[in-house]
């Protein structure tokens, strides 16, 4: 049960590469559907993962020999369910032989529906349950819905693979031990739970977990987050915020090539070379946001996407529309006053009226207890103090921001900016 | 008098109990201890607790329900279970506490049950 086959990681054999490819393709497309259905039926994510991994292994061994079955998904589901029954029989056999006779025989009892019902949304709600630690929600969703293995998630988070595996195993153990229900939330708690699902998906592309200072650049999970957002939107066809999230992730992704300069420092959005932006992703984001706006139910992700889309308009006009951006931040802060939104609002206000003091005042309004350990707050404070000519204050704010930043690119950027300030004549 | 004995264990010991292979032998001394409590006629109830990573903490602050993953405080030793025993006095309760496996690996808290409010 220790073999873990992941979609995309399956080995191919010379004898029958086609069968291996079919297994891999089926796995890629079906992993989340199969796993969520099995986990929902068995109320045990870890056991379902083991059973599905063994089924994928079996497919790789038998399909090249016997040919690819007509319905690969159903084949995998049948095999996985046999594995689950076998494991259950084994457990109960050791616990109580009398019970075993009541269990169906795994070789005959399994019959499958023609199509696998889609329980991925239920799985997403379980993964983003409020009783689960917020950063783990994103990671658990990546692993269960997309089948991304713990080692790759660990690389993206810059944590040791063993530590990541342990965290994921324990989160699944908690879900099982506490009996978290694989059911859609009640209507009154639906908006909040939905938001938690979308936030967990967004969190998957903004992972900031680097606990050990690995020099390796973080392998990004942004593409996977976008895929997850598309799955969520297809399962939530009436939810404009899901579309807003897709637009936001597409806009973030559109700037991947422009984000770092030749030295590996982060380039501020308003200074990025717009020729490096991905036009197709921007067009797709524009369409998604327009579709969301037609539902006339604005939400934080739609506001965030609208802000990013306003930034994107610089590609056509040559100027960042700071006044519009400030207005959008006002809307966002009124709706969802997170510390990140309030920092964005402060910066946009400073730029819109070319009035640094307005921005600094908005930064000061943020609860000192919360801003004290918030890296982005210190970076914004440093930037605005520098613009205001408050050199000493800016330098010490850069120090604080640097001490709090854990991403290598961010550290490099802050060091460069502080250095530029130090060497500029006072 | 009734006393609650709370068994506090270091995380490593709890992890050992949860281990599929090491767990069952590690729990043997506990079974023996519980059997002794029952045989002595002092056992009034109790439970082993699921490991701390299954815990959730709830607070109401400003009328809002806040739910948090994990036990209420990160401490070096974690409550792993408890029993309620009926003994004549603290002396006997302390004797029973000393016999608990947790007293060798972690510690055992002994506390009398309070009388219900008048």
Coordinates of C-alpha atoms in Angstrom, one line a residue:
Chain A
X1 CA 0.0 0.0 0.0
X2 CA 3.0 2.3 0.0
X3 CA 3.3 2.6 -3.8
X4 CA 2.0 6.0 -4.8
X5 CA 1.3 6.5 -8.5
X6 CA 0.4 10.0 -9.5
X7 CA -1.1 11.3 -12.6
X8 CA 1.8 12.5 -14.7
X9 CA 4.2 10.5 -12.8
X10 CA 3.3 7.1 -14.2
X11 CA 6.1 5.1 -15.8
X12 CA 5.8 4.0 -19.4
X13 CA 7.0 0.6 -20.7
X14 CA 8.4 -0.2 -24.2
X15 CA 6.0 -3.1 -24.6
X16 CA 2.9 -1.1 -24.6
X17 CA 3.4 2.6 -24.4
X18 CA -0.2 3.2 -25.6
X19 CA -1.7 1.4 -22.7
X20 CA 0.6 3.2 -20.3
X21 CA -0.4 6.5 -21.9
X22 CA -4.1 5.6 -21.7
X23 CA -3.7 4.8 -18.0
X24 CA -1.9 8.1 -17.4
X25 CA -4.5 10.1 -19.4
X26 CA -7.4 8.4 -17.6
X27 CA -5.7 9.1 -14.3
X28 CA -5.1 12.7 -15.1
X29 CA -8.6 13.4 -16.2
X30 CA -10.3 11.2 -13.6
X31 CA -8.2 11.3 -10.5
X32 CA -10.2 13.9 -8.6
X33 CA -13.5 12.4 -9.7
X34 CA -12.6 8.9 -8.7
X35 CA -11.0 9.9 -5.5
X36 CA -13.8 12.2 -4.3
X37 CA -16.4 9.5 -5.1
X38 CA -14.4 6.8 -3.2
X39 CA -13.6 9.2 -0.3
X40 CA -17.3 10.2 -0.1
X41 CA -18.4 6.6 0.0
X42 CA -15.8 5.4 2.5
X43 CA -15.5 8.6 4.5
X44 CA -11.7 8.1 4.5
X45 CA -9.5 10.1 2.2
X46 CA -6.3 8.3 3.0
X47 CA -7.7 4.8 2.4
X48 CA -9.3 6.0 -0.9
X49 CA -6.0 7.4 -2.0
X50 CA -4.2 4.1 -1.2
X51 CA -6.8 2.1 -3.0
X52 CA -6.8 4.3 -6.1
X53 CA -3.0 4.3 -6.2
X54 CA -3.0 0.5 -6.2
X55 CA -5.6 0.5 -8.9
X56 CA -3.5 2.8 -11.1
X57 CA -0.5 0.5 -10.5
X58 CA -2.6 -2.5 -11.5
X59 CA -3.7 -0.7 -14.7
X60 CA -0.1 0.0 -15.7
X61 CA 0.6 -3.7 -15.2
X62 CA -2.4 -5.3 -16.9
X63 CA -3.5 -2.8 -19.6
X64 CA -0.4 -3.3 -21.7
X65 CA -1.1 -7.1 -21.5
X66 CA -4.9 -7.2 -21.8
X67 CA -5.6 -4.0 -23.7
X68 CA -7.2 -0.8 -22.5
X69 CA -10.7 -1.4 -21.2
X70 CA -13.7 0.3 -22.9
X71 CA -14.3 2.5 -19.9
X72 CA -11.0 3.1 -18.2
X73 CA -12.6 5.2 -15.4
X74 CA -15.0 2.5 -14.4
X75 CA -12.3 -0.1 -14.5
X76 CA -10.2 2.0 -12.1
X77 CA -13.1 2.6 -9.9
X78 CA -13.9 -1.1 -9.7
X79 CA -10.3 -2.0 -9.0
X80 CA -10.1 0.7 -6.3
X81 CA -13.3 -0.4 -4.6
X82 CA -12.1 -4.0 -4.6
X83 CA -8.9 -2.8 -2.9
X84 CA -11.0 -0.9 -0.3
X85 CA -13.2 -3.9 0.4
X86 CA -10.1 -6.1 0.7
X87 CA -8.5 -3.8 3.1
X88 CA -11.7 -3.5 5.2
X89 CA -12.1 -7.3 5.2
X90 CA -8.5 -7.7 6.3
X91 CA -9.0 -5.1 9.1
X92 CA -12.2 -6.7 10.3
X93 CA -10.8 -10.2 10.0
X94 CA -8.1 -9.3 12.5
X95 CA -10.7 -7.5 14.7
X96 CA -13.6 -9.8 14.6
X97 CA -13.9 -12.9 12.4
X98 CA -17.6 -13.1 13.0
X99 CA -18.2 -9.8 11.2
X100 CA -16.3 -10.8 8.1
X101 CA -18.9 -13.2 6.8
X102 CA -21.4 -10.3 6.6
X103 CA -19.1 -8.4 4.3
X104 CA -19.7 -8.7 0.6
X105 CA -17.0 -10.7 -1.3
X106 CA -14.8 -8.2 -3.0
X107 CA -14.4 -10.3 -6.1
X108 CA -18.2 -10.4 -6.9
X109 CA -19.9 -7.6 -5.1
X110 CA -18.7 -4.6 -7.1
X111 CA -20.9 -3.3 -9.8
X112 CA -20.3 0.1 -11.3
X113 CA -22.5 2.9 -12.5
X114 CA -22.0 3.8 -16.2
X115 CA -20.5 7.2 -15.2
X116 CA -18.8 8.2 -12.0
X117 CA -20.9 10.7 -10.2
X118 CA -19.0 13.9 -9.6
X119 CA -18.3 14.4 -5.9
X120 CA -15.4 16.8 -6.3
X121 CA -17.4 19.7 -4.9
X122 CA -18.1 17.8 -1.8
X123 CA -14.5 16.9 -1.5
X124 CA -13.6 20.6 -1.9
X125 CA -16.0 21.6 0.9
X126 CA -14.4 19.0 3.2
X127 CA -10.9 20.2 2.3
X128 CA -11.8 23.8 3.0
X129 CA -13.7 23.1 6.2
X130 CA -13.2 25.8 8.9
X131 CA -11.8 23.2 11.3
X132 CA -8.8 22.6 9.0
X133 CA -5.8 24.9 9.2
X134 CA -6.1 27.5 6.5
X135 CA -2.8 26.8 4.6
X136 CA -3.5 23.0 4.7
X137 CA -6.8 23.6 2.9
X138 CA -5.1 24.6 -0.3
X139 CA -2.6 21.8 -0.2
X140 CA -5.1 19.1 0.7
X141 CA -7.2 20.2 -2.3
X142 CA -4.3 20.1 -4.7
X143 CA -3.5 16.6 -3.5
X144 CA -7.0 15.1 -3.4
X145 CA -8.7 16.8 -6.4
X146 CA -5.7 17.0 -8.8
X147 CA -3.6 14.1 -7.4
X148 CA -0.4 16.2 -7.0
X149 CA 1.9 14.3 -4.8
X150 CA 3.2 15.4 -1.4
X151 CA 6.8 15.7 -2.6
X152 CA 5.9 18.2 -5.3
X153 CA 3.7 20.2 -2.9
X154 CA 6.6 20.2 -0.5
X155 CA 9.0 21.6 -3.1
X156 CA 6.6 24.4 -4.0
X157 CA 6.3 25.3 -0.3
X158 CA 10.0 24.8 0.3
X159 CA 9.4 22.3 3.1
X160 CA 11.0 18.9 3.6
X161 CA 8.9 16.2 1.9
X162 CA 8.6 14.1 5.1
X163 CA 7.2 17.1 7.0
X164 CA 4.7 17.8 4.2
X165 CA 3.6 14.2 4.0
X166 CA 3.1 14.1 7.8
X167 CA 1.0 17.3 7.7
X168 CA -1.2 15.9 4.9
X169 CA -1.6 12.5 6.6
X170 CA -2.6 14.2 9.9
X171 CA -5.1 16.5 8.2
X172 CA -6.7 13.4 6.6
X173 CA -6.7 11.6 9.9
X174 CA -8.5 14.5 11.5
X175 CA -11.2 14.5 8.8
X176 CA -11.7 10.8 9.4
X177 CA -11.5 10.9 13.2
X178 CA -13.9 13.8 13.5
X179 CA -16.4 12.5 11.0
X180 CA -16.4 15.7 8.8
X181 CA -19.3 15.2 6.5
X182 CA -18.9 14.9 2.8
X183 CA -22.1 16.8 2.3
X184 CA -22.8 20.2 0.8
X185 CA -23.2 22.8 3.5
X186 CA -26.5 24.1 4.7
X187 CA -27.8 27.2 2.9
X188 CA -27.1 29.5 5.8
X189 CA -23.4 28.7 5.9
X190 CA -23.0 28.2 2.2
X191 CA -21.6 31.7 1.3
X192 CA -18.9 31.4 3.9
X193 CA -17.9 27.8 3.0
X194 CA -17.9 28.7 -0.7
X195 CA -15.6 31.6 0.1
X196 CA -13.3 29.2 2.0
X197 CA -13.1 26.9 -1.0
X198 CA -12.2 29.8 -3.4
X199 CA -9.7 31.2 -0.9
X200 CA -8.0 27.8 -0.6
X201 CA -7.7 27.6 -4.4
X202 CA -6.3 31.1 -4.5
X203 CA -3.9 30.2 -1.6
X204 CA -2.6 27.3 -3.8
X205 CA -0.9 29.9 -6.1
X206 CA 0.3 32.2 -3.4
X207 CA 2.0 29.6 -1.2
X208 CA 4.4 31.2 1.2
X209 CA 5.6 28.4 3.4
X210 CA 9.3 28.4 2.9
X211 CA 10.3 27.3 6.4
X212 CA 13.8 26.1 5.5
X213 CA 15.8 28.6 3.4
X214 CA 16.2 26.4 0.4
X215 CA 18.1 28.1 -2.4
X216 CA 16.0 26.3 -5.0
X217 CA 13.4 28.5 -6.7
X218 CA 9.9 27.4 -5.6
X219 CA 8.3 25.2 -8.2
X220 CA 5.1 27.1 -8.8
X221 CA 1.7 25.5 -8.4
X222 CA 0.0 28.5 -10.1
X223 CA -1.1 26.4 -13.2
X224 CA -2.6 23.8 -10.9
X225 CA -4.5 26.5 -9.0
X226 CA -5.9 27.8 -12.2
X227 CA -7.0 24.3 -13.2
X228 CA -8.6 23.9 -9.8
X229 CA -10.4 27.2 -10.2
X230 CA -11.8 26.0 -13.5
X231 CA -13.0 22.7 -11.9
X232 CA -14.7 24.7 -9.2
X233 CA -16.3 27.1 -11.6
X234 CA -17.6 24.2 -13.7
X235 CA -19.1 22.7 -10.5
X236 CA -20.5 26.1 -9.4
X237 CA -22.0 27.4 -12.6
X238 CA -24.1 30.1 -10.8
X239 CA -21.3 31.5 -8.7
X240 CA -19.8 34.8 -10.1
X241 CA -17.0 34.7 -7.5
X242 CA -15.7 31.5 -9.0
X243 CA -15.4 33.3 -12.4
X244 CA -13.8 36.2 -10.6
X245 CA -11.2 33.9 -9.1
X246 CA -10.4 32.4 -12.6
X247 CA -10.0 36.0 -14.0
X248 CA -7.7 36.9 -11.1
X249 CA -5.5 33.8 -11.5
X250 CA -5.3 34.3 -15.2
X251 CA -4.2 37.9 -14.8
X252 CA -1.6 36.8 -12.3
X253 CA -0.4 34.1 -14.7
X254 CA -0.3 36.6 -17.6
X255 CA 2.6 38.4 -15.9
X256 CA 4.8 35.3 -15.1
X257 CA 7.4 36.3 -17.7
X258 CA 7.6 39.9 -16.6
X259 CA 7.7 39.4 -12.8
X260 CA 11.5 39.1 -12.4
X261 CA 14.3 41.2 -13.8
X262 CA 17.6 39.9 -15.1
X263 CA 19.0 40.0 -11.5
X264 CA 16.1 37.9 -10.2
X265 CA 14.5 40.8 -8.4
X266 CA 10.7 41.3 -8.4
X267 CA 9.6 44.1 -10.8
X268 CA 6.6 46.2 -9.4
X269 CA 3.5 45.7 -11.5
X270 CA 3.4 49.4 -12.7
X271 CA 7.0 49.1 -14.0
X272 CA 6.8 45.7 -15.7
X273 CA 7.5 45.4 -19.5
X274 CA 4.0 45.0 -20.9
X275 CA 5.4 43.4 -24.0
X276 CA 6.1 40.3 -21.8
X277 CA 2.5 40.0 -20.6
X278 CA 0.5 37.1 -22.0
X279 CA -2.2 38.7 -24.2
X280 CA -4.4 35.6 -24.5
X281 CA -4.6 35.1 -20.7
X282 CA -5.6 38.8 -20.3
X283 CA -8.3 38.4 -23.0
X284 CA -9.6 35.3 -21.3
X285 CA -9.6 37.0 -17.9
X286 CA -11.5 40.0 -19.4
X287 CA -14.2 37.6 -20.8
X288 CA -14.5 35.7 -17.5
X289 CA -14.8 38.9 -15.5
X290 CA -17.4 40.3 -17.9
X291 CA -19.4 37.0 -17.5
X292 CA -19.2 37.3 -13.7
X293 CA -20.3 41.0 -13.8
X294 CA -23.5 40.0 -15.7
X295 CA -24.7 38.1 -12.6
X296 CA -24.7 41.4 -10.7
X297 CA -23.4 39.9 -7.5
X298 CA -20.0 41.6 -6.9
X299 CA -17.6 39.9 -4.4
X300 CA -14.0 40.2 -3.3
X301 CA -12.5 38.1 -6.1
X302 CA -14.3 40.1 -8.7
X303 CA -13.0 43.3 -7.2
X304 CA -9.5 41.9 -7.0
X305 CA -9.7 40.8 -10.7
X306 CA -11.0 44.2 -11.7
X307 CA -8.1 45.8 -10.0
X308 CA -5.6 43.6 -11.8
X309 CA -7.5 44.1 -15.1
X310 CA -7.2 47.9 -14.6
X311 CA -3.4 47.4 -14.2
X312 CA -3.4 45.3 -17.4
X313 CA -5.0 48.3 -19.3
X314 CA -1.5 50.0 -19.2
X315 CA -0.6 47.6 -22.0
X316 CA -2.9 49.6 -24.3
X317 CA -2.9 53.1 -22.8
X318 CA 0.6 53.3 -21.5
X319 CA -0.5 54.6 -18.1
X320 CA -1.8 52.9 -14.9
X321 CA -5.3 54.2 -14.1
X322 CA -4.6 54.9 -10.4
X323 CA -7.8 56.8 -9.8
X324 CA -9.9 53.8 -11.0
X325 CA -7.8 51.4 -9.0
X326 CA -8.3 53.5 -5.9
X327 CA -12.0 53.4 -6.4
X328 CA -12.0 49.6 -6.9
X329 CA -9.9 49.2 -3.7
X330 CA -12.5 51.3 -1.8
X331 CA -15.2 48.9 -3.0
X332 CA -13.1 45.9 -2.0
X333 CA -12.2 47.3 1.5
X334 CA -15.9 48.1 2.1
X335 CA -16.8 44.5 1.3
X336 CA -13.8 42.5 2.6
X337 CA -11.4 44.6 4.7
X338 CA -8.4 42.2 4.8
X339 CA -5.0 43.6 5.6
X340 CA -3.8 43.0 2.0
X341 CA -6.8 44.9 0.6
X342 CA -6.1 47.8 2.9
X343 CA -2.4 48.0 2.0
X344 CA -3.4 48.0 -1.7
X345 CA -5.8 50.8 -1.0
X346 CA -3.2 52.8 0.8
X347 CA -0.7 52.4 -2.1
X348 CA -3.3 53.2 -4.7
X349 CA -4.4 56.3 -2.8
X350 CA -0.8 57.5 -2.6
X351 CA -0.4 57.1 -6.4
X352 CA -3.8 58.3 -7.5
X353 CA -3.5 61.8 -5.9
X354 CA 0.3 61.8 -5.9
X355 CA -0.2 62.3 -2.2
X356 CA 2.1 60.1 -0.1
X357 CA 0.7 61.3 3.2
X358 CA -2.8 60.0 2.3
X359 CA -1.3 56.6 1.7
X360 CA 0.8 56.7 4.9
X361 CA -2.3 57.7 6.9
X362 CA -4.2 54.7 5.6
X363 CA -1.4 52.4 6.5
X364 CA -1.3 53.9 10.0
X365 CA -5.1 53.1 10.4
X366 CA -4.4 49.4 10.2
X367 CA -4.4 47.7 13.6
X368 CA -0.8 47.8 15.0
X369 CA -1.1 44.3 16.4
X370 CA -1.9 42.9 12.9
X371 CA 0.5 45.0 10.9
X372 CA 3.5 44.4 13.2
X373 CA 4.3 41.0 11.7
X374 CA 2.9 41.6 8.2
X375 CA 5.7 41.6 5.7
X376 CA 3.7 43.5 3.0
X377 CA 2.7 46.3 5.4
X378 CA 6.4 47.0 6.2
X379 CA 7.3 46.9 2.5
X380 CA 4.5 49.4 1.7
X381 CA 5.5 51.6 4.6
X382 CA 9.2 51.6 3.5
X383 CA 8.2 52.4 -0.1
X384 CA 6.0 55.4 0.8
X385 CA 8.4 56.7 3.4
X386 CA 11.1 56.6 0.8
X387 CA 8.9 58.6 -1.6
X388 CA 8.2 61.0 1.2
X389 CA 11.9 61.5 1.7
X390 CA 11.8 60.1 5.2
X391 CA 15.1 58.2 4.7
X392 CA 15.8 56.9 8.2
X393 CA 12.2 55.7 8.7
X394 CA 12.3 54.0 5.2
X395 CA 15.6 52.3 6.0
X396 CA 14.3 50.8 9.2
X397 CA 11.0 49.8 7.6
X398 CA 13.0 48.0 4.8
X399 CA 14.9 46.2 7.6
X400 CA 11.6 45.0 9.2
X401 CA 10.2 44.0 5.8
X402 CA 13.4 42.0 5.0
X403 CA 13.4 40.3 8.4
X404 CA 9.8 39.1 7.8
X405 CA 10.2 38.0 4.2
X406 CA 10.8 34.3 3.5
X407 CA 10.9 34.2 -0.3
X408 CA 14.4 34.4 -1.8
X409 CA 13.2 36.7 -4.7
X410 CA 11.5 39.1 -2.3
X411 CA 14.6 39.2 0.0
X412 CA 16.8 40.0 -3.0
X413 CA 14.4 42.8 -4.1
X414 CA 14.3 44.4 -0.7
X415 CA 18.1 44.2 -0.3
X416 CA 18.5 45.9 -3.6
X417 CA 16.0 48.7 -2.8
X418 CA 17.5 49.3 0.6
X419 CA 21.0 49.3 -0.9
X420 CA 19.8 51.9 -3.5
X421 CA 18.5 54.1 -0.8
X422 CA 21.7 53.8 1.3
X423 CA 23.9 54.7 -1.6
X424 CA 21.7 57.6 -2.8
X425 CA 22.9 61.0 -1.5
X426 CA 20.8 62.2 1.4
Chain B
X1 CA -14.1 11.3 46.7
X2 CA -13.9 11.5 43.0
X3 CA -10.7 12.5 41.2
X4 CA -9.9 13.1 37.6
X5 CA -6.5 11.8 36.5
X6 CA -5.4 13.4 33.3
X7 CA -2.6 11.7 31.4
X8 CA -0.2 14.1 29.8
X9 CA 2.2 12.7 27.2
X10 CA 5.0 14.2 25.1
X11 CA 4.1 14.3 21.4
X12 CA 6.6 11.5 20.6
X13 CA 4.8 9.1 23.0
X14 CA 1.5 9.9 21.4
X15 CA 3.0 9.3 17.9
X16 CA 4.3 6.0 19.1
X17 CA 0.8 5.0 20.2
X18 CA -0.6 5.9 16.8
X19 CA 2.1 3.9 15.0
X20 CA 0.5 0.9 13.2
X21 CA 3.3 -1.5 14.4
X22 CA 4.6 0.1 17.6
X23 CA 1.2 1.2 18.8
X24 CA -0.4 -2.0 20.0
X25 CA 2.6 -3.2 22.2
X26 CA 2.9 0.4 23.5
X27 CA -0.6 0.3 24.7
X28 CA -0.2 -3.0 26.6
X29 CA 0.9 -1.3 29.9
X30 CA -2.2 1.0 29.6
X31 CA -4.5 -2.0 29.3
X32 CA -3.0 -3.6 32.4
X33 CA -3.3 -0.3 34.3
X34 CA -6.9 0.1 33.3
X35 CA -7.6 -3.5 34.3
X36 CA -6.1 -2.8 37.7
X37 CA -8.3 0.3 38.2
X38 CA -11.4 -1.8 37.3
X39 CA -10.3 -4.7 39.5
X40 CA -9.7 -2.4 42.5
X41 CA -13.3 -1.1 42.0
X42 CA -12.2 2.6 41.8
X43 CA -12.8 3.2 38.1
X44 CA -15.8 5.4 37.4
X45 CA -15.1 6.1 33.7
X46 CA -12.7 7.7 31.3
X47 CA -11.4 7.7 27.8
X48 CA -8.4 7.8 25.7
X49 CA -8.3 10.9 23.4
X50 CA -7.6 10.9 19.7
X51 CA -4.3 12.5 18.9
X52 CA -3.9 16.3 19.1
X53 CA -3.9 16.8 15.4
X54 CA -7.6 15.9 15.3
X55 CA -8.4 18.7 17.8
X56 CA -10.4 21.8 16.9
X57 CA -10.8 24.8 19.2
X58 CA -13.9 27.0 19.3
X59 CA -14.2 30.5 20.7
X60 CA -17.0 33.1 20.6
X61 CA -15.5 36.5 20.3
X62 CA -17.6 39.6 19.7
X63 CA -20.6 37.3 19.1
X64 CA -18.7 35.5 16.3
X65 CA -17.8 31.8 16.2
X66 CA -14.1 31.4 15.7
X67 CA -13.0 27.9 14.8
X68 CA -9.4 26.9 14.9
X69 CA -7.5 23.9 13.9
X70 CA -5.5 22.2 16.7
X71 CA -5.5 22.0 20.5
X72 CA -6.0 25.2 22.6
X73 CA -2.3 25.6 23.5
X74 CA 0.9 24.3 22.0
X75 CA 2.5 22.6 25.1
X76 CA 5.3 20.2 25.4
X77 CA 3.0 17.6 26.9
X78 CA -0.5 17.0 25.7
X79 CA -3.6 15.4 27.3
X80 CA -3.8 11.9 25.9
X81 CA -6.7 10.6 28.1
X82 CA -8.4 10.7 31.4
X83 CA -10.1 8.6 34.0
X84 CA -12.5 9.4 36.8
X85 CA -11.7 7.4 40.0
X86 CA -13.5 7.0 43.3
X87 CA -11.1 6.8 46.2
X88 CA -11.1 7.8 49.9
X89 CA -8.6 10.7 49.6
X90 CA -5.9 12.4 47.6
X91 CA -3.3 10.0 48.9
X92 CA -4.9 7.0 47.1
X93 CA -5.4 9.1 44.0
X94 CA -1.7 10.0 43.9
X95 CA -0.8 6.4 44.3
X96 CA -3.0 5.5 41.3
X97 CA -1.5 8.4 39.4
X98 CA 2.0 7.2 40.1
X99 CA 1.2 3.8 38.6
X100 CA 0.0 5.3 35.3
X101 CA 2.4 4.8 32.4
X102 CA 2.1 8.5 31.6
X103 CA 3.8 9.4 34.9
X104 CA 7.0 7.7 33.5
X105 CA 6.9 9.3 30.0
X106 CA 5.1 12.5 30.8
X107 CA 3.0 13.5 33.8
X108 CA -0.4 12.8 35.4
X109 CA -2.5 15.5 36.8
X110 CA -4.7 14.7 39.7
X111 CA -7.7 16.9 40.5
X112 CA -10.7 16.4 42.7
X113 CA -14.1 16.7 41.1
X114 CA -15.7 19.9 42.3
X115 CA -19.1 19.8 44.1
X116 CA -21.9 21.1 41.8
X117 CA -22.7 24.8 42.3
X118 CA -25.4 25.3 45.0

